[in-house]
Amino acid sequence: MGLKTYDVKHCANTVVKLTGKGLDTAWEKAVVLSDFISAWDPEPVKKIEFKALYDDDNFYFLFKVYDREVHIDKTDDTNASINESDRVELFFRSDTNLSPYYCLEIDPSPRLMDFKAYPNRNFDFNWNWPQEDITIKSDIQDRFFTVEGAISLKSLSDLKLLKNNKIETGVFRAKYNKQPDSSYEPTWISWVDPQTPTPDFHIASAFGVFNLCQD
């Protein structure tokens, strides 16, 4: 069985304007990815819409997450605080060996937790995506929040993530739910079912393929 695929449309002769709200008309051309699941939780997943586009310079992405109770840990701006917050995630791998792969975890603020990773949850938090090659904006409304971003194609190519117009990608969401004791516990949501008994996105079976379509 082949990897799950998503077609990234080419937006020629235009640059997607990022506002955090996902309002640029270029997004109307994008394919809507909405078949997200929580393989380890019987509760239905609230609606999530993901879109991606690319032009000659950048890969663009947009999450629209329907949620009236967004949880953001405001202890500080460290990775530990982001890790306790609602967030969306994109993982990119160079090959099925996951050696290495790269993780972008973004809360609705937006705060970015970016790191390089290796198999068996060997994380390098000293690594960061080059700042000049990534832009992220967000917005929170009553019924949903949006996270919008751009990543340079050059950086994807330099990291050996963009090959033959394909990017092997994991698309995820962490939803933190308030418990009776006022603590928060996550529900883990993904595009691809990793087929694991417990939640785990840091394995090869959690990835699909983004196809950068030609005009």
PDB file of C-alpha atoms in Angstrom:
ATOM      1  CA  MET A   1       0.000   0.000   0.000  1.00  0.00           C
ATOM      2  CA  GLY A   2       1.417   3.367  -1.030  1.00  0.00           C
ATOM      3  CA  LEU A   3       1.765   6.459   1.073  1.00  0.00           C
ATOM      4  CA  LYS A   4      -1.184   8.793   1.442  1.00  0.00           C
ATOM      5  CA  THR A   5      -0.825  11.772  -0.903  1.00  0.00           C
ATOM      6  CA  TYR A   6      -1.861  15.416  -1.084  1.00  0.00           C
ATOM      7  CA  ASP A   7      -1.545  17.628  -4.176  1.00  0.00           C
ATOM      8  CA  VAL A   8       0.047  21.044  -3.657  1.00  0.00           C
ATOM      9  CA  LYS A   9      -1.104  23.381  -6.430  1.00  0.00           C
ATOM     10  CA  HIS A  10       1.218  25.873  -8.093  1.00  0.00           C
ATOM     11  CA  CYS A  11       0.192  29.520  -7.805  1.00  0.00           C
ATOM     12  CA  ALA A  12       1.955  31.113 -10.737  1.00  0.00           C
ATOM     13  CA  ASN A  13       2.637  34.834 -11.082  1.00  0.00           C
ATOM     14  CA  THR A  14       1.518  35.640  -7.549  1.00  0.00           C
ATOM     15  CA  VAL A  15       2.835  35.714  -4.005  1.00  0.00           C
ATOM     16  CA  VAL A  16       0.529  34.541  -1.236  1.00  0.00           C
ATOM     17  CA  LYS A  17       0.086  37.420   1.192  1.00  0.00           C
ATOM     18  CA  LEU A  18       0.328  36.132   4.754  1.00  0.00           C
ATOM     19  CA  THR A  19      -1.879  37.805   7.343  1.00  0.00           C
ATOM     20  CA  GLY A  20      -2.447  34.889   9.699  1.00  0.00           C
ATOM     21  CA  LYS A  21      -6.102  34.829   8.652  1.00  0.00           C
ATOM     22  CA  GLY A  22      -5.740  32.876   5.414  1.00  0.00           C
ATOM     23  CA  LEU A  23      -7.706  35.447   3.420  1.00  0.00           C
ATOM     24  CA  ASP A  24      -5.588  35.734   0.284  1.00  0.00           C
ATOM     25  CA  THR A  25      -7.651  34.762  -2.774  1.00  0.00           C
ATOM     26  CA  ALA A  26      -4.802  32.469  -3.873  1.00  0.00           C
ATOM     27  CA  TRP A  27      -5.970  29.982  -1.237  1.00  0.00           C
ATOM     28  CA  GLU A  28      -9.131  29.382  -3.284  1.00  0.00           C
ATOM     29  CA  LYS A  29      -7.010  27.340  -5.683  1.00  0.00           C
ATOM     30  CA  ALA A  30      -5.675  25.022  -2.981  1.00  0.00           C
ATOM     31  CA  VAL A  31      -6.929  21.500  -2.333  1.00  0.00           C
ATOM     32  CA  VAL A  32      -8.579  21.208   1.089  1.00  0.00           C
ATOM     33  CA  LEU A  33      -7.178  18.403   3.222  1.00  0.00           C
ATOM     34  CA  SER A  34      -9.679  17.576   5.971  1.00  0.00           C
ATOM     35  CA  ASP A  35      -9.527  13.824   6.622  1.00  0.00           C
ATOM     36  CA  PHE A  36      -7.900  14.064  10.048  1.00  0.00           C
ATOM     37  CA  ILE A  37      -8.358  11.370  12.650  1.00  0.00           C
ATOM     38  CA  SER A  38      -7.475  10.546  16.224  1.00  0.00           C
ATOM     39  CA  ALA A  39      -6.614   6.878  15.992  1.00  0.00           C
ATOM     40  CA  TRP A  40      -6.428   6.486  19.768  1.00  0.00           C
ATOM     41  CA  ASP A  41      -9.543   8.377  20.875  1.00  0.00           C
ATOM     42  CA  PRO A  42     -13.164   7.372  20.204  1.00  0.00           C
ATOM     43  CA  GLU A  43     -14.438  10.966  20.238  1.00  0.00           C
ATOM     44  CA  PRO A  44     -15.026  12.581  16.820  1.00  0.00           C
ATOM     45  CA  VAL A  45     -12.352  15.036  15.710  1.00  0.00           C
ATOM     46  CA  LYS A  46     -13.478  18.633  15.384  1.00  0.00           C
ATOM     47  CA  LYS A  47     -13.089  20.013  11.894  1.00  0.00           C
ATOM     48  CA  ILE A  48      -9.581  20.833  10.682  1.00  0.00           C
ATOM     49  CA  GLU A  49      -8.809  22.195   7.219  1.00  0.00           C
ATOM     50  CA  PHE A  50      -5.283  22.226   5.840  1.00  0.00           C
ATOM     51  CA  LYS A  51      -4.213  23.848   2.582  1.00  0.00           C
ATOM     52  CA  ALA A  52      -0.880  24.190   0.831  1.00  0.00           C
ATOM     53  CA  LEU A  53       0.372  26.033  -2.253  1.00  0.00           C
ATOM     54  CA  TYR A  54       3.732  26.817  -3.771  1.00  0.00           C
ATOM     55  CA  ASP A  55       5.249  29.336  -6.148  1.00  0.00           C
ATOM     56  CA  ASP A  56       8.739  29.634  -7.597  1.00  0.00           C
ATOM     57  CA  ASP A  57      10.230  30.556  -4.222  1.00  0.00           C
ATOM     58  CA  ASN A  58       8.087  29.292  -1.355  1.00  0.00           C
ATOM     59  CA  PHE A  59       5.927  26.501  -0.003  1.00  0.00           C
ATOM     60  CA  TYR A  60       2.855  27.966   1.728  1.00  0.00           C
ATOM     61  CA  PHE A  61       0.631  26.305   4.307  1.00  0.00           C
ATOM     62  CA  LEU A  62      -2.585  27.149   6.119  1.00  0.00           C
ATOM     63  CA  PHE A  63      -4.316  25.423   9.021  1.00  0.00           C
ATOM     64  CA  LYS A  64      -7.882  26.334   9.974  1.00  0.00           C
ATOM     65  CA  VAL A  65      -8.756  24.580  13.220  1.00  0.00           C
ATOM     66  CA  TYR A  66     -12.310  24.744  14.522  1.00  0.00           C
ATOM     67  CA  ASP A  67     -12.127  25.092  18.291  1.00  0.00           C
ATOM     68  CA  ARG A  68     -14.005  27.319  20.749  1.00  0.00           C
ATOM     69  CA  GLU A  69     -11.741  26.428  23.683  1.00  0.00           C
ATOM     70  CA  VAL A  70      -8.183  27.085  22.586  1.00  0.00           C
ATOM     71  CA  HIS A  71      -5.617  26.294  25.277  1.00  0.00           C
ATOM     72  CA  ILE A  72      -2.327  28.204  25.323  1.00  0.00           C
ATOM     73  CA  ASP A  73       0.095  27.699  28.207  1.00  0.00           C
ATOM     74  CA  LYS A  74       1.338  31.197  28.997  1.00  0.00           C
ATOM     75  CA  THR A  75       3.936  30.268  31.604  1.00  0.00           C
ATOM     76  CA  ASP A  76       6.703  31.606  29.367  1.00  0.00           C
ATOM     77  CA  ASP A  77       7.884  31.353  25.753  1.00  0.00           C
ATOM     78  CA  THR A  78       9.990  28.230  26.137  1.00  0.00           C
ATOM     79  CA  ASN A  79       9.521  24.978  24.248  1.00  0.00           C
ATOM     80  CA  ALA A  80       8.103  23.490  27.445  1.00  0.00           C
ATOM     81  CA  SER A  81       5.252  26.013  27.367  1.00  0.00           C
ATOM     82  CA  ILE A  82       4.561  25.460  23.664  1.00  0.00           C
ATOM     83  CA  ASN A  83       4.572  21.731  24.350  1.00  0.00           C
ATOM     84  CA  GLU A  84       1.669  22.164  26.777  1.00  0.00           C
ATOM     85  CA  SER A  85      -0.437  24.176  24.325  1.00  0.00           C
ATOM     86  CA  ASP A  86      -2.847  23.475  21.490  1.00  0.00           C
ATOM     87  CA  ARG A  87      -0.790  23.399  18.328  1.00  0.00           C
ATOM     88  CA  VAL A  88      -0.468  22.279  14.735  1.00  0.00           C
ATOM     89  CA  GLU A  89       2.542  20.411  13.432  1.00  0.00           C
ATOM     90  CA  LEU A  90       4.391  19.707  10.201  1.00  0.00           C
ATOM     91  CA  PHE A  91       7.156  17.107  10.097  1.00  0.00           C
ATOM     92  CA  PHE A  92       9.384  16.714   7.042  1.00  0.00           C
ATOM     93  CA  ARG A  93      11.670  13.749   6.427  1.00  0.00           C
ATOM     94  CA  SER A  94      14.498  13.144   3.976  1.00  0.00           C
ATOM     95  CA  ASP A  95      13.764   9.408   3.756  1.00  0.00           C
ATOM     96  CA  THR A  96      12.029   6.556   5.564  1.00  0.00           C
ATOM     97  CA  ASN A  97      15.023   6.114   7.866  1.00  0.00           C
ATOM     98  CA  LEU A  98      14.087   9.404   9.574  1.00  0.00           C
ATOM     99  CA  SER A  99      17.737  10.286   9.802  1.00  0.00           C
ATOM    100  CA  PRO A 100      17.156  13.123  10.110  1.00  0.00           C
ATOM    101  CA  TYR A 101      13.666  14.590  10.000  1.00  0.00           C
ATOM    102  CA  TYR A 102      12.579  18.123  10.883  1.00  0.00           C
ATOM    103  CA  CYS A 103       9.697  19.244  13.079  1.00  0.00           C
ATOM    104  CA  LEU A 104       7.688  22.464  13.162  1.00  0.00           C
ATOM    105  CA  GLU A 105       5.204  22.693  16.043  1.00  0.00           C
ATOM    106  CA  ILE A 106       3.218  25.927  16.148  1.00  0.00           C
ATOM    107  CA  ASP A 107       0.715  27.160  18.708  1.00  0.00           C
ATOM    108  CA  PRO A 108      -1.997  29.759  17.930  1.00  0.00           C
ATOM    109  CA  SER A 109       0.077  32.659  19.362  1.00  0.00           C
ATOM    110  CA  PRO A 110       2.035  31.826  17.119  1.00  0.00           C
ATOM    111  CA  ARG A 111       5.056  30.423  18.907  1.00  0.00           C
ATOM    112  CA  LEU A 112       7.278  28.017  17.000  1.00  0.00           C
ATOM    113  CA  MET A 113       9.026  24.964  18.389  1.00  0.00           C
ATOM    114  CA  ASP A 114      11.348  23.815  15.608  1.00  0.00           C
ATOM    115  CA  PHE A 115      13.936  21.086  15.906  1.00  0.00           C
ATOM    116  CA  LYS A 116      15.876  18.390  14.104  1.00  0.00           C
ATOM    117  CA  ALA A 117      15.106  14.815  15.065  1.00  0.00           C
ATOM    118  CA  TYR A 118      16.483  11.323  14.649  1.00  0.00           C
ATOM    119  CA  PRO A 119      14.959   7.886  15.292  1.00  0.00           C
ATOM    120  CA  ASN A 120      13.874   6.885  18.793  1.00  0.00           C
ATOM    121  CA  ARG A 121      12.921  10.450  19.722  1.00  0.00           C
ATOM    122  CA  ASN A 122      16.445  11.778  19.583  1.00  0.00           C
ATOM    123  CA  PHE A 123      15.660  15.509  19.385  1.00  0.00           C
ATOM    124  CA  ASP A 124      18.114  18.326  18.720  1.00  0.00           C
ATOM    125  CA  PHE A 125      16.513  21.491  20.086  1.00  0.00           C
ATOM    126  CA  ASN A 126      19.658  23.499  19.381  1.00  0.00           C
ATOM    127  CA  TRP A 127      18.789  23.333  15.692  1.00  0.00           C
ATOM    128  CA  ASN A 128      16.387  25.888  14.238  1.00  0.00           C
ATOM    129  CA  TRP A 129      14.953  26.445  10.799  1.00  0.00           C
ATOM    130  CA  PRO A 130      16.837  29.402   9.284  1.00  0.00           C
ATOM    131  CA  GLN A 131      14.813  32.474  10.229  1.00  0.00           C
ATOM    132  CA  GLU A 132      15.190  34.029   6.797  1.00  0.00           C
ATOM    133  CA  ASP A 133      13.557  30.947   5.266  1.00  0.00           C
ATOM    134  CA  ILE A 134      10.366  30.716   7.316  1.00  0.00           C
ATOM    135  CA  THR A 135       7.483  33.068   8.131  1.00  0.00           C
ATOM    136  CA  ILE A 136       4.570  32.189  10.411  1.00  0.00           C
ATOM    137  CA  LYS A 137       1.464  34.193  11.357  1.00  0.00           C
ATOM    138  CA  SER A 138      -1.749  33.307  13.175  1.00  0.00           C
ATOM    139  CA  ASP A 139      -5.165  34.532  14.235  1.00  0.00           C
ATOM    140  CA  ILE A 140      -7.723  33.404  16.815  1.00  0.00           C
ATOM    141  CA  GLN A 141     -11.467  33.835  16.265  1.00  0.00           C
ATOM    142  CA  ASP A 142     -14.465  32.703  18.353  1.00  0.00           C
ATOM    143  CA  ARG A 143     -15.010  29.446  16.435  1.00  0.00           C
ATOM    144  CA  PHE A 144     -11.557  28.672  15.071  1.00  0.00           C
ATOM    145  CA  PHE A 145      -7.935  29.648  14.839  1.00  0.00           C
ATOM    146  CA  THR A 146      -5.695  29.856  11.782  1.00  0.00           C
ATOM    147  CA  VAL A 147      -1.967  29.330  11.360  1.00  0.00           C
ATOM    148  CA  GLU A 148      -0.432  30.443   8.091  1.00  0.00           C
ATOM    149  CA  GLY A 149       3.153  30.173   6.937  1.00  0.00           C
ATOM    150  CA  ALA A 150       5.738  30.187   4.177  1.00  0.00           C
ATOM    151  CA  ILE A 151       8.901  28.106   3.890  1.00  0.00           C
ATOM    152  CA  SER A 152      11.484  28.766   1.199  1.00  0.00           C
ATOM    153  CA  LEU A 153      11.876  26.029  -1.392  1.00  0.00           C
ATOM    154  CA  LYS A 154      15.611  26.611  -1.166  1.00  0.00           C
ATOM    155  CA  SER A 155      15.685  25.576   2.492  1.00  0.00           C
ATOM    156  CA  LEU A 156      13.588  22.491   1.756  1.00  0.00           C
ATOM    157  CA  SER A 157      15.993  21.550  -1.027  1.00  0.00           C
ATOM    158  CA  ASP A 158      19.088  22.296   1.052  1.00  0.00           C
ATOM    159  CA  LEU A 159      17.805  19.957   3.774  1.00  0.00           C
ATOM    160  CA  LYS A 160      17.106  17.278   1.129  1.00  0.00           C
ATOM    161  CA  LEU A 161      13.387  17.377   1.885  1.00  0.00           C
ATOM    162  CA  LEU A 162      12.206  18.473  -1.568  1.00  0.00           C
ATOM    163  CA  LYS A 163      13.020  15.771  -4.114  1.00  0.00           C
ATOM    164  CA  ASN A 164      11.492  15.368  -7.565  1.00  0.00           C
ATOM    165  CA  ASN A 165       8.676  17.764  -6.643  1.00  0.00           C
ATOM    166  CA  LYS A 166       7.744  15.669  -3.607  1.00  0.00           C
ATOM    167  CA  ILE A 167       7.950  16.377   0.131  1.00  0.00           C
ATOM    168  CA  GLU A 168       7.393  13.509   2.564  1.00  0.00           C
ATOM    169  CA  THR A 169       5.332  15.146   5.285  1.00  0.00           C
ATOM    170  CA  GLY A 170       3.469  14.469   8.502  1.00  0.00           C
ATOM    171  CA  VAL A 171       0.525  16.739   9.378  1.00  0.00           C
ATOM    172  CA  PHE A 172      -0.631  16.749  12.985  1.00  0.00           C
ATOM    173  CA  ARG A 173      -2.621  18.543  15.655  1.00  0.00           C
ATOM    174  CA  ALA A 174      -2.427  18.431  19.443  1.00  0.00           C
ATOM    175  CA  LYS A 175      -5.637  19.402  21.263  1.00  0.00           C
ATOM    176  CA  TYR A 176      -5.343  19.973  25.015  1.00  0.00           C
ATOM    177  CA  ASN A 177      -8.520  19.217  26.957  1.00  0.00           C
ATOM    178  CA  LYS A 178      -9.272  20.469  30.465  1.00  0.00           C
ATOM    179  CA  GLN A 179      -9.748  17.697  33.012  1.00  0.00           C
ATOM    180  CA  PRO A 180     -11.905  17.705  36.183  1.00  0.00           C
ATOM    181  CA  ASP A 181      -8.815  18.457  38.284  1.00  0.00           C
ATOM    182  CA  SER A 182      -8.094  21.505  36.044  1.00  0.00           C
ATOM    183  CA  SER A 183      -5.094  19.844  34.413  1.00  0.00           C
ATOM    184  CA  TYR A 184      -4.890  19.439  30.635  1.00  0.00           C
ATOM    185  CA  GLU A 185      -4.450  16.236  28.651  1.00  0.00           C
ATOM    186  CA  PRO A 186      -3.800  16.047  24.889  1.00  0.00           C
ATOM    187  CA  THR A 187      -5.758  14.399  22.132  1.00  0.00           C
ATOM    188  CA  TRP A 188      -3.401  13.524  19.271  1.00  0.00           C
ATOM    189  CA  ILE A 189      -4.743  14.040  15.748  1.00  0.00           C
ATOM    190  CA  SER A 190      -3.114  13.179  12.431  1.00  0.00           C
ATOM    191  CA  TRP A 191      -3.632  13.054   8.679  1.00  0.00           C
ATOM    192  CA  VAL A 192      -2.148   9.570   8.411  1.00  0.00           C
ATOM    193  CA  ASP A 193      -3.004   6.755  10.835  1.00  0.00           C
ATOM    194  CA  PRO A 194       0.405   5.530  12.076  1.00  0.00           C
ATOM    195  CA  GLN A 195      -1.108   2.174  13.037  1.00  0.00           C
ATOM    196  CA  THR A 196       0.389   2.210  16.520  1.00  0.00           C
ATOM    197  CA  PRO A 197      -1.249   1.080  19.783  1.00  0.00           C
ATOM    198  CA  THR A 198      -0.422   4.378  21.503  1.00  0.00           C
ATOM    199  CA  PRO A 199       0.053   7.886  20.061  1.00  0.00           C
ATOM    200  CA  ASP A 200       3.318   8.264  18.159  1.00  0.00           C
ATOM    201  CA  PHE A 201       4.058  10.674  15.302  1.00  0.00           C
ATOM    202  CA  HIS A 202       7.810  10.141  15.402  1.00  0.00           C
ATOM    203  CA  ILE A 203       7.832   7.034  13.237  1.00  0.00           C
ATOM    204  CA  ALA A 204       7.933   6.423   9.490  1.00  0.00           C
ATOM    205  CA  SER A 205       4.301   5.263   9.274  1.00  0.00           C
ATOM    206  CA  ALA A 206       3.040   8.712  10.342  1.00  0.00           C
ATOM    207  CA  PHE A 207       4.107  10.363   7.062  1.00  0.00           C
ATOM    208  CA  GLY A 208       2.449  10.907   3.705  1.00  0.00           C
ATOM    209  CA  VAL A 209       3.613  12.631   0.525  1.00  0.00           C
ATOM    210  CA  PHE A 210       2.962  16.143  -0.735  1.00  0.00           C
ATOM    211  CA  ASN A 211       3.096  16.268  -4.543  1.00  0.00           C
ATOM    212  CA  LEU A 212       4.033  19.670  -5.924  1.00  0.00           C
ATOM    213  CA  CYS A 213       1.869  19.761  -9.041  1.00  0.00           C
ATOM    214  CA  GLN A 214       3.101  21.295 -12.272  1.00  0.00           C
ATOM    215  CA  ASP A 215       0.927  23.746 -14.188  1.00  0.00           C
TER     216      ASP A 215
END
